[in-house]
XYZ file of C-alpha atoms in Angstrom:
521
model
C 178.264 53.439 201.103
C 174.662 54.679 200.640
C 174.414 58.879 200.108
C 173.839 60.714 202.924
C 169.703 61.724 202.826
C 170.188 65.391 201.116
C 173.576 64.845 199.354
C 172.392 66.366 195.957
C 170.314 69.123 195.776
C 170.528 70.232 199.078
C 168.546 73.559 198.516
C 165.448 71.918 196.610
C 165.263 68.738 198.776
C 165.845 66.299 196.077
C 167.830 63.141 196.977
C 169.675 60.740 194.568
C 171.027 57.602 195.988
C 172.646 54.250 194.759
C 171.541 51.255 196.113
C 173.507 49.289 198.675
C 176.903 48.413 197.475
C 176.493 44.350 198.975
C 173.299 44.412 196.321
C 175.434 42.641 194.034
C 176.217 39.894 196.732
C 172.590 39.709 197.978
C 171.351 39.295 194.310
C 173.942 36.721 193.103
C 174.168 34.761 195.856
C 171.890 32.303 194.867
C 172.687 32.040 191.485
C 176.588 31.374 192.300
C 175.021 28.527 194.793
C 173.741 26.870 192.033
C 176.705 27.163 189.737
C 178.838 25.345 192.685
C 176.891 22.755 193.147
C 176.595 22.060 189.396
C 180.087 22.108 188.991
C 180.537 19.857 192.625
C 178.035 17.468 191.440
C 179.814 16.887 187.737
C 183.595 17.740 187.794
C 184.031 16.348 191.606
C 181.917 13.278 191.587
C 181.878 12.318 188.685
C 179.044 9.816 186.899
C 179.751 7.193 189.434
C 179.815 9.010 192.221
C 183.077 7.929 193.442
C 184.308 10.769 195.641
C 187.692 9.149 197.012
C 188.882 8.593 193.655
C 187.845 11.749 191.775
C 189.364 13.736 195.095
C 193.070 11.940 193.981
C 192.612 13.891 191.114
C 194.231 17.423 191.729
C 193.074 18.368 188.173
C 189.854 18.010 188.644
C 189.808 19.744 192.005
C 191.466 22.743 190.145
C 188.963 22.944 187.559
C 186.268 23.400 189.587
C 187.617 25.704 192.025
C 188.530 27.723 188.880
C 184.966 27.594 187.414
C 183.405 28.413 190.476
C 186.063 31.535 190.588
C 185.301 32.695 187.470
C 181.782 32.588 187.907
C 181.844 34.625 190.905
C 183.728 36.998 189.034
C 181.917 37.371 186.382
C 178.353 37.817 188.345
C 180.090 40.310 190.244
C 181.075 42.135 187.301
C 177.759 41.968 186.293
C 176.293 43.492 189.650
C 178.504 46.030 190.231
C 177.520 47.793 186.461
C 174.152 47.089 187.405
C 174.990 48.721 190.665
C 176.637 51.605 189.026
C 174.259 52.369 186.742
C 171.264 52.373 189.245
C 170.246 55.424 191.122
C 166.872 56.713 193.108
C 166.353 60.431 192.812
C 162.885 61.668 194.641
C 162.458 65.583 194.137
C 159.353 67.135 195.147
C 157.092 66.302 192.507
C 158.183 62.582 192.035
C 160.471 59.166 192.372
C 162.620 58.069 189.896
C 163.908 55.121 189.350
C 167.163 55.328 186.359
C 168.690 51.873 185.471
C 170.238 50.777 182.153
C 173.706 51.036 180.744
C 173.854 51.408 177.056
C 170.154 52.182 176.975
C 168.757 53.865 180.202
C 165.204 53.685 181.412
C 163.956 56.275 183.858
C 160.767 54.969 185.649
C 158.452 58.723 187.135
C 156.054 57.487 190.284
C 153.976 60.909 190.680
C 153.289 60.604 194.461
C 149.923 60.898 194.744
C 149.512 57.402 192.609
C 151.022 55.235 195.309
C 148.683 52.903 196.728
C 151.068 51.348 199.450
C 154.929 50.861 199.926
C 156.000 47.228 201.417
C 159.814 46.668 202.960
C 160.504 43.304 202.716
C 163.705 41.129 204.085
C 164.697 37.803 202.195
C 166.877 35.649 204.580
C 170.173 36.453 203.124
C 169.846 40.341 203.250
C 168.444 40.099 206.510
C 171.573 38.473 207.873
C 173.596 41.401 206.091
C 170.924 44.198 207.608
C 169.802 45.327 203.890
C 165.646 45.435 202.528
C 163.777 45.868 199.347
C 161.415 48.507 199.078
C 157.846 47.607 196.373
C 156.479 50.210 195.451
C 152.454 49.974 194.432
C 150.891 52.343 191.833
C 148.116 50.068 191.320
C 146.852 49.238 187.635
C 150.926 49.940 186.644
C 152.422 47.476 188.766
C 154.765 47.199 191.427
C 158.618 49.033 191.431
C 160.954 47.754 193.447
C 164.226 49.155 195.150
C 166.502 46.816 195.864
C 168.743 46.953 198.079
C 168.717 49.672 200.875
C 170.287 49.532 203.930
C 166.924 48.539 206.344
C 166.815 51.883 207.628
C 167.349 53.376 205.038
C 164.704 52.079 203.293
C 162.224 52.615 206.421
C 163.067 56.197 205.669
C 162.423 56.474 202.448
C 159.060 53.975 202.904
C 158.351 56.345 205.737
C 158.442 59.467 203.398
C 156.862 57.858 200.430
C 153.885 57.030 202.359
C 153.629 60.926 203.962
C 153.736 62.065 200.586
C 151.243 59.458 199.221
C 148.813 60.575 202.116
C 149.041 64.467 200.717
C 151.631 65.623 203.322
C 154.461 67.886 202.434
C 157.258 66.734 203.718
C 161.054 66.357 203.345
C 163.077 63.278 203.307
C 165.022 65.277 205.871
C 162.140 65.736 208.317
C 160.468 61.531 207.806
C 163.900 60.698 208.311
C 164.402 62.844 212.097
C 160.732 60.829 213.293
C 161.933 57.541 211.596
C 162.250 54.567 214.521
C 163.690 51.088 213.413
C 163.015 47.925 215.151
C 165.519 44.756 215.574
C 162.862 41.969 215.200
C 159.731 43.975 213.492
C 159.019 46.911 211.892
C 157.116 48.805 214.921
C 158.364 52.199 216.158
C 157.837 53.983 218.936
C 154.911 56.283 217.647
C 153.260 53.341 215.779
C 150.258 52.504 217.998
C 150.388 48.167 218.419
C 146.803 47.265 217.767
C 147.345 43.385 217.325
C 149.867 40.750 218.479
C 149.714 36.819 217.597
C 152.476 35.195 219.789
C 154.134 31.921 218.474
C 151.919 29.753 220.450
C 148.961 30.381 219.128
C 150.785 29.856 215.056
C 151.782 26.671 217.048
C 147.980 25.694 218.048
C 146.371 26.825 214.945
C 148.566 24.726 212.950
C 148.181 21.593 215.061
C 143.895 21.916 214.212
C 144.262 22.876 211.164
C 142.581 20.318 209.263
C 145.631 20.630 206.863
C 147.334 18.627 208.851
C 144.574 16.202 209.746
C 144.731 15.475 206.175
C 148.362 15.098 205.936
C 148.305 12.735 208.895
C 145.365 10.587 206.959
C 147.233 10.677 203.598
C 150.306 8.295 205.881
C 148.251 6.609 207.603
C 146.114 5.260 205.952
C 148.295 3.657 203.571
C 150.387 2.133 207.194
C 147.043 1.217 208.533
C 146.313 -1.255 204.908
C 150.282 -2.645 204.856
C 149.925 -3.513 208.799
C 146.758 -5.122 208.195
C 147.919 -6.854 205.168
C 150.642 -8.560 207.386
C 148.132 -9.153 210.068
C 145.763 -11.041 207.651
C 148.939 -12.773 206.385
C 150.408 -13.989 209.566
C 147.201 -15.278 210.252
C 146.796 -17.283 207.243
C 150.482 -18.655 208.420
C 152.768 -16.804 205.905
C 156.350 -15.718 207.265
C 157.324 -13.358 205.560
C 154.574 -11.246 204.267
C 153.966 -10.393 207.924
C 157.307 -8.804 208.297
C 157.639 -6.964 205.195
C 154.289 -5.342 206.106
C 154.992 -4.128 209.273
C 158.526 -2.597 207.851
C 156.579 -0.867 205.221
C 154.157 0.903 207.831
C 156.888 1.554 209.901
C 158.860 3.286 206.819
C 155.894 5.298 206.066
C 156.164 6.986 210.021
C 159.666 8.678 208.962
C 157.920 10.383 205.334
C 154.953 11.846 207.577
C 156.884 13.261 210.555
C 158.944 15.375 207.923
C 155.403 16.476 206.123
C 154.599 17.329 209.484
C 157.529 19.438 210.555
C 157.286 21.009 207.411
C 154.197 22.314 207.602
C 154.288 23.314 211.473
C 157.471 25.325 210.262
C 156.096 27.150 207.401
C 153.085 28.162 209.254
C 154.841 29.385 212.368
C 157.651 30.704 210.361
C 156.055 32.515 207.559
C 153.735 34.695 210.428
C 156.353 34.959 213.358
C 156.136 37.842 215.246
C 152.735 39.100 213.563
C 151.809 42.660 214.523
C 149.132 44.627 212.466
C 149.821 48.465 214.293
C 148.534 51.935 213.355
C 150.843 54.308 212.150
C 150.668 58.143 210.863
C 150.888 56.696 207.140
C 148.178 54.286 207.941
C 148.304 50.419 208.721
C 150.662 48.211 208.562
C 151.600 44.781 209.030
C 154.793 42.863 209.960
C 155.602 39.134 209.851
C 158.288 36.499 209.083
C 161.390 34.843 211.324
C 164.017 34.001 208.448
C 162.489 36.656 206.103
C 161.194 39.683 207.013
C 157.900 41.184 205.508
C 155.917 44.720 206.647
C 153.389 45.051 204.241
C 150.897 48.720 204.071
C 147.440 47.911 204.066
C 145.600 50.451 201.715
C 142.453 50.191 203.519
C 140.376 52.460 200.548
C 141.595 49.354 198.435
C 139.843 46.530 200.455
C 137.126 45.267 198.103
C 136.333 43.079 200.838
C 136.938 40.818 204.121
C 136.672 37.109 204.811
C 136.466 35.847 208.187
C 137.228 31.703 208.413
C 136.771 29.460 210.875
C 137.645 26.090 210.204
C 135.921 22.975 212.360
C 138.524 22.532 214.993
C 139.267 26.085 215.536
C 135.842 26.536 216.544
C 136.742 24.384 219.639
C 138.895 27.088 220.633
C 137.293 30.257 219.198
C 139.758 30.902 216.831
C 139.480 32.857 213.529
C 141.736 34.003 210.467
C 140.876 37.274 208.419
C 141.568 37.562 204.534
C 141.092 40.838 202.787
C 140.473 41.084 199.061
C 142.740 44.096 197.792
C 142.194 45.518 194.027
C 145.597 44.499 192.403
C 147.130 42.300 195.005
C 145.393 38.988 193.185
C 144.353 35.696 194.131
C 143.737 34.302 198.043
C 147.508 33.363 199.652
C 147.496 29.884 200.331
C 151.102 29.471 201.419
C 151.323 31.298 204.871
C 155.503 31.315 204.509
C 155.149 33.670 201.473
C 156.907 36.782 201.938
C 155.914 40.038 200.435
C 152.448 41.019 199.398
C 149.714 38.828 201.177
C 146.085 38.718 201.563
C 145.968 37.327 205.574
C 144.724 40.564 207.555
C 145.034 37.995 210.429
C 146.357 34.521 210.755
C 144.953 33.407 213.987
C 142.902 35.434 216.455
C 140.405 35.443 219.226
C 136.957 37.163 218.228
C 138.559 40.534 219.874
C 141.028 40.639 217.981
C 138.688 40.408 215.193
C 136.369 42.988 215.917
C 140.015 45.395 216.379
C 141.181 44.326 212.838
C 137.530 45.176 211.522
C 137.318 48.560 213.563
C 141.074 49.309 212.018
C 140.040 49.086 208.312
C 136.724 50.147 208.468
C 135.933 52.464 212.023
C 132.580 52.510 212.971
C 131.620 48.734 211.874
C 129.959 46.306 214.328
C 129.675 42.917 213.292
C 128.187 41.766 216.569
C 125.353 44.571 216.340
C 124.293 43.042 212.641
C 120.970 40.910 212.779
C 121.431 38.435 210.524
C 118.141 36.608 208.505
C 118.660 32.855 208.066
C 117.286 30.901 205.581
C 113.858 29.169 205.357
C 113.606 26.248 207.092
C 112.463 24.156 203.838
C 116.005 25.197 202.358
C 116.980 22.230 205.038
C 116.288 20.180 202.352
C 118.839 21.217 200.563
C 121.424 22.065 203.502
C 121.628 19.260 205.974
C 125.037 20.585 207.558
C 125.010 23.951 206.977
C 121.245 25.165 207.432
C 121.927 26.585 210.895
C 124.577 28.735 209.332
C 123.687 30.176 206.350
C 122.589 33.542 206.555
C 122.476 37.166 205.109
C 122.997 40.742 207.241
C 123.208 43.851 206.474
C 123.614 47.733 207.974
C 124.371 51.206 206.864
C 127.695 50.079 205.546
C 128.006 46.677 204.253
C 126.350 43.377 203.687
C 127.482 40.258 205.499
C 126.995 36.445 203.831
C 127.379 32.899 205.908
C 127.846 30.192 204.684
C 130.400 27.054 204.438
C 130.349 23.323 206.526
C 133.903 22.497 207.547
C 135.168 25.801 207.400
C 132.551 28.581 208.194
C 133.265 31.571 206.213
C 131.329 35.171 206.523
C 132.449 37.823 203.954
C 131.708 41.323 204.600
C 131.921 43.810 201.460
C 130.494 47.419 201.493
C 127.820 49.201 199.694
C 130.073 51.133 198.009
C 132.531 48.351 196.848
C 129.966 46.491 195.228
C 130.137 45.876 191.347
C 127.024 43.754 190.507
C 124.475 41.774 192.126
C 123.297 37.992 190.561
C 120.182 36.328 191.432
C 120.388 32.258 190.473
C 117.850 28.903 190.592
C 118.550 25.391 189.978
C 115.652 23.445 189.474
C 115.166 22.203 193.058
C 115.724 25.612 194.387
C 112.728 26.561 191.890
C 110.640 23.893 192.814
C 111.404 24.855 196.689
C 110.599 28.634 196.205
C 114.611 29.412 196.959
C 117.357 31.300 194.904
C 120.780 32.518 195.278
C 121.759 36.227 195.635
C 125.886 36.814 194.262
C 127.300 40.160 195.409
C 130.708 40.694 193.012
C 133.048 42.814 193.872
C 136.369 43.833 191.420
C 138.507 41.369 193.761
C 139.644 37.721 193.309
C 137.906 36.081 196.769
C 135.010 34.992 193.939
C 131.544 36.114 194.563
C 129.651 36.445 198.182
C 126.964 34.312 198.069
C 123.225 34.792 200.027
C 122.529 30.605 199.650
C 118.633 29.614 199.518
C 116.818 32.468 200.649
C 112.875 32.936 199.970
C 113.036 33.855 196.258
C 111.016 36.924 196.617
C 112.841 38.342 199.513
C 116.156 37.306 197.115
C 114.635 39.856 194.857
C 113.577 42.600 196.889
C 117.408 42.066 198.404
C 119.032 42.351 195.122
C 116.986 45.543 194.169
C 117.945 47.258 196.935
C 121.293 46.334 197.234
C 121.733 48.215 193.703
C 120.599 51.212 195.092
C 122.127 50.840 198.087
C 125.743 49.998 196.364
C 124.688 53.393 193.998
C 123.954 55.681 196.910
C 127.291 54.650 198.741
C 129.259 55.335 195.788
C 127.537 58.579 194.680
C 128.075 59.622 198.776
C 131.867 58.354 198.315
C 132.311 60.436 195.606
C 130.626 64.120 197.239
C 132.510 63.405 200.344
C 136.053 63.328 198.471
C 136.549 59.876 198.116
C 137.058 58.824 202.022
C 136.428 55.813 203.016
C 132.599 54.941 202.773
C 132.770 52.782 205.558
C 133.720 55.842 208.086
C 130.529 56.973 210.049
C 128.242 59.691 208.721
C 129.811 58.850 205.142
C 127.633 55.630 204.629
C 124.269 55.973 203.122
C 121.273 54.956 205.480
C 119.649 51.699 204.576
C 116.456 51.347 202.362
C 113.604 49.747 203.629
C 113.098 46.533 202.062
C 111.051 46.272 198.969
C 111.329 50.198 198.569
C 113.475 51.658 195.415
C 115.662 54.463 196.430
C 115.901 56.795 193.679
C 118.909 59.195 193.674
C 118.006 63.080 194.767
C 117.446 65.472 192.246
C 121.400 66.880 190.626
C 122.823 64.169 192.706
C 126.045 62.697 190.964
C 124.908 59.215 189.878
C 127.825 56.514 189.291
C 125.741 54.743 186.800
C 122.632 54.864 184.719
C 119.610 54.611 187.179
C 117.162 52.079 186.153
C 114.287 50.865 187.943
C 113.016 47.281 186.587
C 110.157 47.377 189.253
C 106.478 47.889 187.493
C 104.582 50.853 188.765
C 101.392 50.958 191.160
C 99.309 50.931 188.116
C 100.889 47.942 186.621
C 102.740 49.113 183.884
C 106.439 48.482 183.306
């Protein structure tokens, strides 16, 4: 049985614990599945596969039963020294994470280097009420705790994050405010700022254009065999006809199964979405089978991607990615539990302007006046040159652009790495170019497509010192959030260099490539 919260050390506050004593079981299961069906599949069936007359065999029967015994024992030998020699001890400076037998490893997490704490549920130690705790120190990696009991580990999550966020606090006192849900991970101080019910998963998936392509991918090849049995029933062969139609048919069983696979994972993988606001900041919880509530580290966003693909705009649906330093590329499978990059999965535009105002207050996406491009760039842009467009306020600078899905991406002054101005030869010979805003993130680079090429440059001066004066304000405030109102710097107007005030912390090297009045460079 887990420690009590303040077994050791009682007078200092510092807690050691063991994980969960069925971690061995939750770890192994897996692992002895595999080992049973090995030893089913060879020693019980045999190479011919003839299960009445391997099953007259007693020996045989014995000898895998045995294997599969010893096995079990000997991965539960395994797990409980691993078990044994595994212990959490968080003091008031620190967490420390001792493993090893013959050699032991202590791993230190200072507190104030966590950049979130995610409590995650696979299937099995969901069914036996136990969690996993990753732990985020950024450039270092992740740590993980494995296994808690799940409240257990919501307290310690709970007091991880308090002490992350600068609060002194006891595992004692996070553990007397600490609320634990059946189904999610929302308690009864956490403020609910989003919901996604199952229908909507359910409608998203269905006009997806996933699935339109999955659908195509079967039918098309049922649509040629019919047809080739049409053609040859006309022509008067007999069986041709037949064997066509059985082969469409056969394809019909294949695609219903792609189908249900794909309307489970997405429905699955985000049941029960909730993205609430709690006192260690936001958080998000997801999954049926497994269990995911993931901390969003909202000074960490590098950026946000709002998609809308072509049937969801029948509906005025939307999904939200975020682009977090450290948590990598863009999640494409929507079952994945654990760390993910969907802020949102499906949502009306409210619910997008709530997950916008809940990472960065104070930002209006509706209230940004957004410049499209030329109208020769139509040259170049049959399908998208009512949609591609640039905006940009105090905080950050929006991009549009995209044909079957429309995509805007929104990245702030202040997260801004580097600014690229490009020309093909058409977009010379047009008078266009390309403006790239990078930012440290995986999403790629937001991309300004076919604007005037001298309003691209003015825009990509500017956005330099824009990007510098956000950063140099980000650092004199403390490093808050630069997207928080009255921390922003106030826009530039365009064409005109802003140079940083005299004694002014600069985060870079101020250079200014623009020529003076006079002419000279």
């Amino acid at each position: 049985r887990t420690q009590p919260p303040q077994a050791v050390g009682t007078a200092t506050g510092t807690v050691v614990e063991r994980p969960h004593p069925l971690t061995p079981l939750v770890r192994g299961w897996m692992l002895l599945a595999a080992i049973a069906f090995w030893i089913g599949r060879d020693l019980v069936l045999g190479e011919h596969g003839d299960l009445s007359q391997r099953l007259r065999e007693p020996l045989i029967l014995l000898s895998a039963l045995g294997a599969v015994t010893a096995a079990a024992l000997v991965l539960a030998v395994a797990g409980t020294v691993t078990w044994f020699t595994t212990r959490f001890v968080a003091d008031d400076a620190e967490l420390r994470v001792e493993t090893g037998w013959l050699v032991r490893r202590s791993h230190r997490i200072a507190y104030p280097r966590i950049q979130s704490v995610d409590l995650v549920q696979p299937f099995v130690a969901r069914l036996v009420g136990l969690a996993r705790l990753s732990i985020d120190v950024g450039s270092e990696g992740a740590t993980t705790l494995q296994f808690l009991s799940r409240r257990r580990a919501s307290e310690l999550r709970d007091y991880l994050m308090h002490r992350a966020h600068g609060h002194r606090t006891t595992v004692a006192e996070s553990t007397a405010t600490t609320e634990v849900g059946l189904l999610d991970d929302v308690g009864r101080s956490d403020r609910v700022l989003i919901r996604v019910p199952p229908h909507e998963l359910v409608v998203g998936a269905l006009l997806s254009h996933e699935l339109l392509f999955i659908v195509l991918g079967f039918l098309l090849p049922a649509g040629v065999a019919v047809g080739v049995s049409w053609v040859a029933g006309a022509l008067g062969s007999g069986a041709v006809p037949q064997v066509g139609l059985l082969a469409g048919a056969g394809l019909l069983i294949p695609m219903a199964m792609a189908v249900a696979s794909f309307l489970s994972r997405r429905v699955v993988g985000q049941f029960g979405y909730t993205l609430a606001e709690t006192r260690a900041g936001l958080r998000i919880t997801r999954g049926l089978t497994s269990l995911s509530s993931q901390s969003v580290p909202a000074p960490r966003i590098q950026s946000i991607r709002i998609a809308q693909p072509v049937l969801w705009r029948l509906i005025g649906r939307y999904r939200i990615d975020i682009e977090v330093l450290g948590y990598g590329p863009l999640t494409s499978d929507e079952d994945q539990s654990g760390t993910s990059t969907i802020l949102l999965p499906i949502g009306t535009r409210r619910m997008v302007d709530t997950a916008l105002q809940a990472v960065w207050p104070g930002l209006r996406l509706d209230a940004i006046e957004f410049r499209p491009t030329p109208p020769r760039a139509r040259l170049l842009d049959w399908f998208t040159h009512g949609w591609l467009a640039y905006g940009l306020d105090e905080q950050v600078i929006v991009t549009r652009t995209g044909w079957l899905t429309r995509l805007q991406s929104i990245v702030p002054h202040a997260r801004l790495q580097s600014v690229r101005l490009s020309q093909g030869p058409l977009e010379r010979r047009l008078g266009l170019a390309n403006l790239d805003v990078h930012t440290t993130g995986l999403l790629g680079s937001h991309t300004a497509r076919h604007l005037d090429a001298d309003e691209a440059r003015r825009l990509l001066l500017d956005e330099a010192d824009r990007a510098r004066t956000a950063r140099t304000a980000e650092l004199v405030s403390g490093g808050t959030d630069p997207a928080t109102p009255g921390d922003a710097a106030p826009v530039p107007a365009a064409g005109a260099a802003q140079r940083p005030r005299e004694g002014a912390p600069c985060a870079a090297p101020y250079l200014d490539p623009r020529p003076d009045p006079d002419g000279s460079p």
